[in-house]
Short mmCIF file of N, CA and C in Angstrom, two decimals:
data_model
loop_
_atom_site.label_atom_id
_atom_site.label_comp_id
_atom_site.label_asym_id
_atom_site.label_seq_id
_atom_site.Cartn_x
_atom_site.Cartn_y
_atom_site.Cartn_z
N GLY A 8 0.80 -1.19 0.00
CA GLY A 8 0.00 0.00 0.00
C GLY A 8 0.84 1.25 0.00
N LEU A 9 0.79 1.93 1.13
CA LEU A 9 1.46 3.23 1.25
C LEU A 9 2.97 3.10 1.09
N ALA A 10 3.56 2.08 1.69
CA ALA A 10 5.01 1.90 1.60
C ALA A 10 5.45 1.69 0.17
N GLY A 11 4.66 0.99 -0.61
CA GLY A 11 5.00 0.76 -2.01
C GLY A 11 4.88 2.01 -2.85
N ALA A 12 3.99 2.89 -2.47
CA ALA A 12 3.78 4.13 -3.22
C ALA A 12 4.81 5.21 -2.88
N MET A 13 5.48 5.06 -1.74
CA MET A 13 6.43 6.09 -1.29
C MET A 13 7.82 5.84 -1.86
N THR A 14 8.06 6.41 -3.02
CA THR A 14 9.39 6.33 -3.61
C THR A 14 10.31 7.30 -2.87
N THR A 15 11.56 7.26 -3.19
CA THR A 15 12.51 8.18 -2.56
C THR A 15 12.11 9.63 -2.82
N LYS A 16 11.80 9.91 -4.07
CA LYS A 16 11.43 11.27 -4.44
C LYS A 16 10.17 11.72 -3.70
N ARG A 17 9.17 10.87 -3.64
CA ARG A 17 7.93 11.22 -2.94
C ARG A 17 8.16 11.42 -1.45
N SER A 18 9.04 10.61 -0.87
CA SER A 18 9.35 10.76 0.55
C SER A 18 10.02 12.10 0.83
N ILE A 19 10.93 12.50 -0.04
CA ILE A 19 11.59 13.80 0.12
C ILE A 19 10.58 14.92 -0.04
N LEU A 20 9.70 14.80 -1.02
CA LEU A 20 8.66 15.82 -1.21
C LEU A 20 7.73 15.90 0.00
N LEU A 21 7.40 14.75 0.60
CA LEU A 21 6.60 14.73 1.81
C LEU A 21 7.33 15.46 2.94
N ALA A 22 8.61 15.21 3.07
CA ALA A 22 9.40 15.90 4.10
C ALA A 22 9.38 17.41 3.87
N LEU A 23 9.48 17.84 2.62
CA LEU A 23 9.42 19.28 2.32
C LEU A 23 8.06 19.86 2.68
N MET A 24 7.00 19.06 2.49
CA MET A 24 5.67 19.53 2.89
C MET A 24 5.59 19.65 4.42
N VAL A 25 6.17 18.70 5.13
CA VAL A 25 6.18 18.77 6.60
C VAL A 25 6.95 20.00 7.04
N TYR A 26 8.10 20.26 6.42
CA TYR A 26 8.86 21.46 6.75
C TYR A 26 8.04 22.73 6.49
N SER A 27 7.27 22.73 5.43
CA SER A 27 6.42 23.89 5.12
C SER A 27 5.34 24.07 6.18
N VAL A 28 4.75 22.97 6.62
CA VAL A 28 3.75 23.03 7.71
C VAL A 28 4.41 23.58 8.97
N VAL A 29 5.62 23.12 9.25
CA VAL A 29 6.36 23.61 10.42
C VAL A 29 6.57 25.12 10.32
N ALA A 30 6.94 25.60 9.14
CA ALA A 30 7.17 27.03 8.96
C ALA A 30 5.89 27.84 9.15
N VAL A 31 4.79 27.35 8.58
CA VAL A 31 3.50 28.06 8.76
C VAL A 31 3.10 28.05 10.22
N TRP A 32 3.22 26.90 10.86
CA TRP A 32 2.88 26.80 12.28
C TRP A 32 3.81 27.68 13.10
N GLY A 33 5.08 27.75 12.70
CA GLY A 33 6.04 28.61 13.39
C GLY A 33 5.65 30.08 13.35
N PHE A 34 5.00 30.47 12.28
CA PHE A 34 4.53 31.86 12.15
C PHE A 34 3.50 32.16 13.25
N PHE A 35 2.65 31.19 13.55
CA PHE A 35 1.57 31.40 14.52
C PHE A 35 1.94 30.90 15.92
N LEU A 36 3.14 30.42 16.09
CA LEU A 36 3.60 29.84 17.35
C LEU A 36 3.27 30.73 18.54
N ASP A 37 2.68 30.10 19.56
CA ASP A 37 2.21 30.88 20.71
C ASP A 37 2.66 30.36 22.06
N SER A 38 3.11 29.10 22.12
CA SER A 38 3.41 28.54 23.43
C SER A 38 4.66 27.65 23.36
N VAL A 39 5.18 27.36 24.52
CA VAL A 39 6.34 26.48 24.63
C VAL A 39 5.99 25.08 24.14
N LEU A 40 4.79 24.61 24.45
CA LEU A 40 4.36 23.29 24.01
C LEU A 40 4.36 23.21 22.48
N GLU A 41 3.85 24.25 21.83
CA GLU A 41 3.86 24.26 20.37
C GLU A 41 5.29 24.21 19.83
N PHE A 42 6.18 24.94 20.49
CA PHE A 42 7.58 24.93 20.07
C PHE A 42 8.13 23.51 20.12
N TRP A 43 7.86 22.79 21.21
CA TRP A 43 8.35 21.43 21.34
C TRP A 43 7.70 20.49 20.33
N LEU A 44 6.44 20.71 20.01
CA LEU A 44 5.78 19.90 18.99
C LEU A 44 6.40 20.14 17.62
N LEU A 45 6.73 21.39 17.33
CA LEU A 45 7.39 21.70 16.06
C LEU A 45 8.78 21.07 16.01
N ALA A 46 9.50 21.16 17.11
CA ALA A 46 10.82 20.53 17.17
C ALA A 46 10.71 19.03 16.94
N TRP A 47 9.69 18.40 17.51
CA TRP A 47 9.47 16.98 17.31
C TRP A 47 9.19 16.69 15.83
N MET A 48 8.35 17.52 15.19
CA MET A 48 8.04 17.32 13.78
C MET A 48 9.30 17.40 12.92
N VAL A 49 10.14 18.37 13.20
CA VAL A 49 11.39 18.49 12.45
C VAL A 49 12.26 17.26 12.70
N GLY A 50 12.33 16.84 13.95
CA GLY A 50 13.13 15.66 14.29
C GLY A 50 12.65 14.40 13.59
N VAL A 51 11.36 14.30 13.37
CA VAL A 51 10.80 13.12 12.70
C VAL A 51 11.24 13.03 11.24
N VAL A 52 11.37 14.17 10.57
CA VAL A 52 11.68 14.14 9.14
C VAL A 52 13.13 14.50 8.80
N GLN A 53 13.84 15.14 9.70
CA GLN A 53 15.17 15.66 9.37
C GLN A 53 16.15 14.57 8.95
N GLY A 54 16.38 13.60 9.78
CA GLY A 54 17.36 12.57 9.47
C GLY A 54 17.00 11.76 8.23
N GLY A 55 15.74 11.36 8.17
CA GLY A 55 15.30 10.56 7.02
C GLY A 55 15.38 11.32 5.71
N SER A 56 14.99 12.58 5.72
CA SER A 56 15.03 13.35 4.47
C SER A 56 16.46 13.59 4.02
N GLN A 57 17.37 13.81 4.95
CA GLN A 57 18.78 13.98 4.57
C GLN A 57 19.35 12.67 4.02
N ALA A 58 19.04 11.56 4.68
CA ALA A 58 19.53 10.26 4.21
C ALA A 58 18.97 9.93 2.83
N LEU A 59 17.69 10.19 2.63
CA LEU A 59 17.08 9.92 1.34
C LEU A 59 17.67 10.80 0.24
N SER A 60 17.92 12.06 0.57
CA SER A 60 18.51 12.98 -0.41
C SER A 60 19.89 12.50 -0.83
N ARG A 61 20.70 12.12 0.13
CA ARG A 61 22.04 11.62 -0.19
C ARG A 61 21.98 10.31 -0.97
N SER A 62 21.05 9.45 -0.60
CA SER A 62 20.90 8.18 -1.30
C SER A 62 20.49 8.39 -2.75
N LEU A 63 19.52 9.26 -2.97
CA LEU A 63 19.08 9.57 -4.33
C LEU A 63 20.22 10.15 -5.14
N TYR A 64 20.94 11.08 -4.55
CA TYR A 64 22.07 11.72 -5.22
C TYR A 64 23.15 10.69 -5.53
N ALA A 65 23.46 9.82 -4.58
CA ALA A 65 24.50 8.81 -4.78
C ALA A 65 24.12 7.83 -5.88
N SER A 66 22.83 7.55 -6.03
CA SER A 66 22.40 6.60 -7.06
C SER A 66 22.62 7.15 -8.46
N MET A 67 22.81 8.46 -8.57
CA MET A 67 23.02 9.07 -9.89
C MET A 67 24.47 9.51 -10.09
N ALA A 68 25.36 9.11 -9.19
CA ALA A 68 26.77 9.47 -9.28
C ALA A 68 27.60 8.22 -9.59
N PRO A 69 28.48 8.30 -10.57
CA PRO A 69 29.37 7.16 -10.81
C PRO A 69 30.25 6.92 -9.59
N LYS A 70 30.47 5.68 -9.24
CA LYS A 70 31.24 5.35 -8.04
C LYS A 70 32.64 5.96 -8.07
N ALA A 71 33.28 5.95 -9.22
CA ALA A 71 34.64 6.48 -9.33
C ALA A 71 34.70 8.00 -9.18
N LYS A 72 33.58 8.65 -9.35
CA LYS A 72 33.55 10.11 -9.25
C LYS A 72 32.71 10.58 -8.06
N SER A 73 32.46 9.68 -7.11
CA SER A 73 31.60 10.05 -5.98
C SER A 73 32.21 11.19 -5.16
N GLY A 74 33.54 11.24 -5.06
CA GLY A 74 34.18 12.34 -4.33
C GLY A 74 33.88 13.68 -4.97
N GLU A 75 33.95 13.74 -6.29
CA GLU A 75 33.63 14.98 -7.01
C GLU A 75 32.17 15.36 -6.83
N PHE A 76 31.30 14.38 -6.99
CA PHE A 76 29.87 14.64 -6.87
C PHE A 76 29.50 15.12 -5.46
N PHE A 77 30.03 14.43 -4.44
CA PHE A 77 29.69 14.82 -3.08
C PHE A 77 30.43 16.08 -2.64
N GLY A 78 31.54 16.41 -3.29
CA GLY A 78 32.17 17.71 -3.07
C GLY A 78 31.25 18.83 -3.53
N PHE A 79 30.67 18.63 -4.72
CA PHE A 79 29.70 19.61 -5.23
C PHE A 79 28.48 19.68 -4.32
N PHE A 80 28.02 18.52 -3.85
CA PHE A 80 26.89 18.46 -2.92
C PHE A 80 27.19 19.27 -1.66
N SER A 81 28.41 19.13 -1.16
CA SER A 81 28.83 19.84 0.05
C SER A 81 28.89 21.35 -0.18
N VAL A 82 29.43 21.75 -1.32
CA VAL A 82 29.50 23.18 -1.64
C VAL A 82 28.08 23.76 -1.77
N SER A 83 27.19 22.99 -2.38
CA SER A 83 25.80 23.44 -2.50
C SER A 83 25.17 23.64 -1.13
N ALA A 84 25.47 22.76 -0.20
CA ALA A 84 24.94 22.88 1.16
C ALA A 84 25.48 24.14 1.83
N LYS A 85 26.73 24.48 1.53
CA LYS A 85 27.31 25.71 2.11
C LYS A 85 26.57 26.94 1.58
N PHE A 86 26.24 26.94 0.30
CA PHE A 86 25.48 28.05 -0.27
C PHE A 86 24.10 28.15 0.37
N ALA A 87 23.48 27.00 0.61
CA ALA A 87 22.17 27.00 1.27
C ALA A 87 22.29 27.57 2.68
N GLY A 88 23.41 27.29 3.33
CA GLY A 88 23.66 27.82 4.67
C GLY A 88 23.87 29.32 4.68
N ILE A 89 24.12 29.89 3.52
CA ILE A 89 24.27 31.35 3.40
C ILE A 89 22.96 31.96 2.91
N ILE A 90 22.37 31.37 1.88
CA ILE A 90 21.17 31.95 1.27
C ILE A 90 19.99 31.99 2.24
N GLY A 91 19.78 30.89 2.99
CA GLY A 91 18.66 30.85 3.95
C GLY A 91 18.72 31.99 4.96
N PRO A 92 19.84 32.14 5.68
CA PRO A 92 19.94 33.24 6.65
C PRO A 92 19.87 34.63 6.00
N VAL A 93 20.39 34.77 4.78
CA VAL A 93 20.30 36.08 4.10
C VAL A 93 18.84 36.41 3.81
N ILE A 94 18.09 35.44 3.30
CA ILE A 94 16.66 35.67 3.05
C ILE A 94 15.95 35.98 4.36
N PHE A 95 16.24 35.19 5.39
CA PHE A 95 15.62 35.37 6.71
C PHE A 95 15.89 36.79 7.22
N GLY A 96 17.16 37.21 7.18
CA GLY A 96 17.52 38.55 7.66
C GLY A 96 16.92 39.65 6.81
N ALA A 97 16.88 39.45 5.49
CA ALA A 97 16.30 40.46 4.61
C ALA A 97 14.81 40.66 4.90
N VAL A 98 14.11 39.57 5.15
CA VAL A 98 12.68 39.69 5.46
C VAL A 98 12.47 40.38 6.80
N ILE A 99 13.32 40.07 7.78
CA ILE A 99 13.23 40.78 9.07
C ILE A 99 13.48 42.27 8.86
N GLY A 100 14.50 42.61 8.05
CA GLY A 100 14.80 44.01 7.76
C GLY A 100 13.66 44.69 7.02
N LEU A 101 13.07 44.00 6.06
CA LEU A 101 11.94 44.56 5.32
C LEU A 101 10.74 44.77 6.23
N THR A 102 10.49 43.81 7.11
CA THR A 102 9.40 43.93 8.08
C THR A 102 9.62 45.15 8.97
N ALA A 103 10.87 45.34 9.39
CA ALA A 103 11.19 46.48 10.25
C ALA A 103 11.00 47.79 9.50
N ALA A 104 11.39 47.82 8.22
CA ALA A 104 11.24 49.04 7.42
C ALA A 104 9.77 49.39 7.19
N ILE A 105 8.95 48.37 7.03
CA ILE A 105 7.52 48.61 6.74
C ILE A 105 6.74 48.92 8.01
N THR A 106 6.96 48.12 9.05
CA THR A 106 6.14 48.27 10.27
C THR A 106 6.82 49.06 11.37
N GLY A 107 8.14 49.23 11.25
CA GLY A 107 8.87 49.93 12.30
C GLY A 107 9.32 49.01 13.42
N THR A 108 8.90 47.76 13.36
CA THR A 108 9.29 46.77 14.37
C THR A 108 9.77 45.50 13.67
N PRO A 109 11.01 45.10 13.91
CA PRO A 109 11.47 43.86 13.28
C PRO A 109 10.74 42.65 13.87
N SER A 110 10.37 41.72 13.01
CA SER A 110 9.68 40.52 13.47
C SER A 110 10.20 39.30 12.72
N PRO A 111 10.57 38.26 13.43
CA PRO A 111 11.03 37.05 12.76
C PRO A 111 9.88 36.20 12.18
N ARG A 112 8.65 36.51 12.56
CA ARG A 112 7.53 35.68 12.09
C ARG A 112 7.39 35.64 10.57
N PRO A 113 7.38 36.78 9.89
CA PRO A 113 7.31 36.70 8.42
C PRO A 113 8.55 36.02 7.81
N ALA A 114 9.69 36.16 8.48
CA ALA A 114 10.91 35.54 7.99
C ALA A 114 10.80 34.02 8.03
N VAL A 115 10.12 33.50 9.04
CA VAL A 115 9.91 32.05 9.13
C VAL A 115 9.12 31.58 7.91
N LEU A 116 8.12 32.35 7.51
CA LEU A 116 7.33 31.99 6.33
C LEU A 116 8.15 32.08 5.04
N SER A 117 9.11 33.00 5.00
CA SER A 117 9.90 33.19 3.77
C SER A 117 10.71 31.94 3.42
N ILE A 118 11.03 31.14 4.39
CA ILE A 118 11.81 29.93 4.14
C ILE A 118 11.01 28.92 3.31
N ILE A 119 9.69 29.04 3.35
CA ILE A 119 8.84 28.16 2.54
C ILE A 119 9.19 28.29 1.06
N VAL A 120 9.60 29.47 0.65
CA VAL A 120 9.98 29.69 -0.76
C VAL A 120 11.08 28.71 -1.15
N LEU A 121 12.04 28.49 -0.26
CA LEU A 121 13.12 27.56 -0.56
C LEU A 121 12.61 26.12 -0.63
N PHE A 122 11.68 25.77 0.24
CA PHE A 122 11.10 24.42 0.20
C PHE A 122 10.34 24.20 -1.11
N ILE A 123 9.57 25.20 -1.52
CA ILE A 123 8.80 25.09 -2.77
C ILE A 123 9.74 25.00 -3.96
N LEU A 124 10.76 25.84 -3.99
CA LEU A 124 11.73 25.82 -5.09
C LEU A 124 12.44 24.46 -5.14
N GLY A 125 12.89 23.98 -3.99
CA GLY A 125 13.56 22.67 -3.95
C GLY A 125 12.64 21.55 -4.39
N GLY A 126 11.40 21.58 -3.93
CA GLY A 126 10.43 20.56 -4.35
C GLY A 126 10.16 20.61 -5.83
N PHE A 127 10.02 21.82 -6.37
CA PHE A 127 9.79 21.97 -7.82
C PHE A 127 10.97 21.40 -8.60
N LEU A 128 12.19 21.77 -8.21
CA LEU A 128 13.37 21.26 -8.90
C LEU A 128 13.45 19.73 -8.80
N LEU A 129 13.09 19.19 -7.66
CA LEU A 129 13.11 17.73 -7.49
C LEU A 129 12.11 17.05 -8.42
N THR A 130 10.96 17.67 -8.65
CA THR A 130 9.98 17.06 -9.55
C THR A 130 10.50 17.00 -10.99
N LEU A 131 11.46 17.84 -11.32
CA LEU A 131 12.02 17.85 -12.67
C LEU A 131 13.09 16.76 -12.87
N VAL A 132 13.54 16.17 -11.78
CA VAL A 132 14.60 15.17 -11.85
C VAL A 132 14.03 13.84 -12.35
N ASP A 133 14.61 13.34 -13.44
CA ASP A 133 14.27 12.01 -13.96
C ASP A 133 15.31 11.05 -13.39
N GLU A 134 14.92 10.32 -12.35
CA GLU A 134 15.87 9.46 -11.64
C GLU A 134 16.51 8.41 -12.56
N GLU A 135 15.70 7.77 -13.35
CA GLU A 135 16.23 6.72 -14.24
C GLU A 135 17.19 7.31 -15.26
N LYS A 136 16.84 8.43 -15.82
CA LYS A 136 17.73 9.08 -16.80
C LYS A 136 19.03 9.50 -16.13
N GLY A 137 18.96 9.90 -14.87
CA GLY A 137 20.15 10.28 -14.13
C GLY A 137 21.02 9.10 -13.75
N ARG A 138 20.41 7.96 -13.53
CA ARG A 138 21.16 6.77 -13.13
C ARG A 138 21.89 6.12 -14.31
N ARG A 139 21.31 6.24 -15.50
CA ARG A 139 21.89 5.55 -16.66
C ARG A 139 23.35 5.91 -16.91
N PRO A 140 23.73 7.18 -16.97
CA PRO A 140 25.15 7.50 -17.20
C PRO A 140 26.05 6.99 -16.08
N ALA A 141 25.56 7.04 -14.84
CA ALA A 141 26.36 6.54 -13.72
C ALA A 141 26.57 5.04 -13.85
N GLN A 142 25.52 4.31 -14.20
CA GLN A 142 25.64 2.86 -14.35
C GLN A 142 26.55 2.51 -15.53
N LYS A 143 26.44 3.29 -16.60
CA LYS A 143 27.29 3.07 -17.77
C LYS A 143 28.76 3.30 -17.41
N GLU A 144 29.03 4.36 -16.68
CA GLU A 144 30.40 4.66 -16.25
C GLU A 144 30.91 3.59 -15.30
N ASN A 145 30.09 3.13 -14.38
CA ASN A 145 30.49 2.07 -13.46
C ASN A 145 30.82 0.78 -14.22
N ALA A 146 29.99 0.43 -15.20
CA ALA A 146 30.22 -0.77 -16.00
C ALA A 146 31.50 -0.64 -16.81
N ARG A 147 31.77 0.54 -17.34
CA ARG A 147 32.99 0.78 -18.12
C ARG A 147 34.23 0.58 -17.25
N LEU A 148 34.18 1.11 -16.03
CA LEU A 148 35.31 0.99 -15.12
C LEU A 148 35.55 -0.45 -14.69
N ILE A 149 34.46 -1.20 -14.49
CA ILE A 149 34.58 -2.60 -14.07
C ILE A 149 35.18 -3.43 -15.21
N SER A 150 34.74 -3.17 -16.45
CA SER A 150 35.27 -3.93 -17.57
C SER A 150 36.72 -3.56 -17.88
N ALA A 151 37.15 -2.36 -17.51
CA ALA A 151 38.53 -1.93 -17.74
C ALA A 151 39.49 -2.57 -16.76
N GLU A 152 38.98 -3.05 -15.63
CA GLU A 152 39.85 -3.66 -14.61
C GLU A 152 40.24 -5.00 -15.06
#
């Protein structure tokens, strides 16, 4: 049933939807209990979504070039670590300029843009088409040995 329908890509998209729910709920956050519930929700999807992302990426990387591919993956993560806080800070600054009072609440919602963009880009990925060159390269290297 459900387990059979949940491919790697769908599981990652589900995690992005959970993160979006967390961000919307974070905007309306009112109590310590809600904070802990949100932390629990993130904890439920964080490890699995990262593992699935790496697994999907690894399946499309030739084994002999995995260092290069994961180096690029690591650099991309560094950019995300810069872009997210820049967007967050810019929205807080914009909120302060408009209302006269800085507020992190709209900034929490702004992060949803990154989840939507990432989810959209993931829907464009053809996993099988991405795996074919990696498998071909792996087979070439094995036959050369």
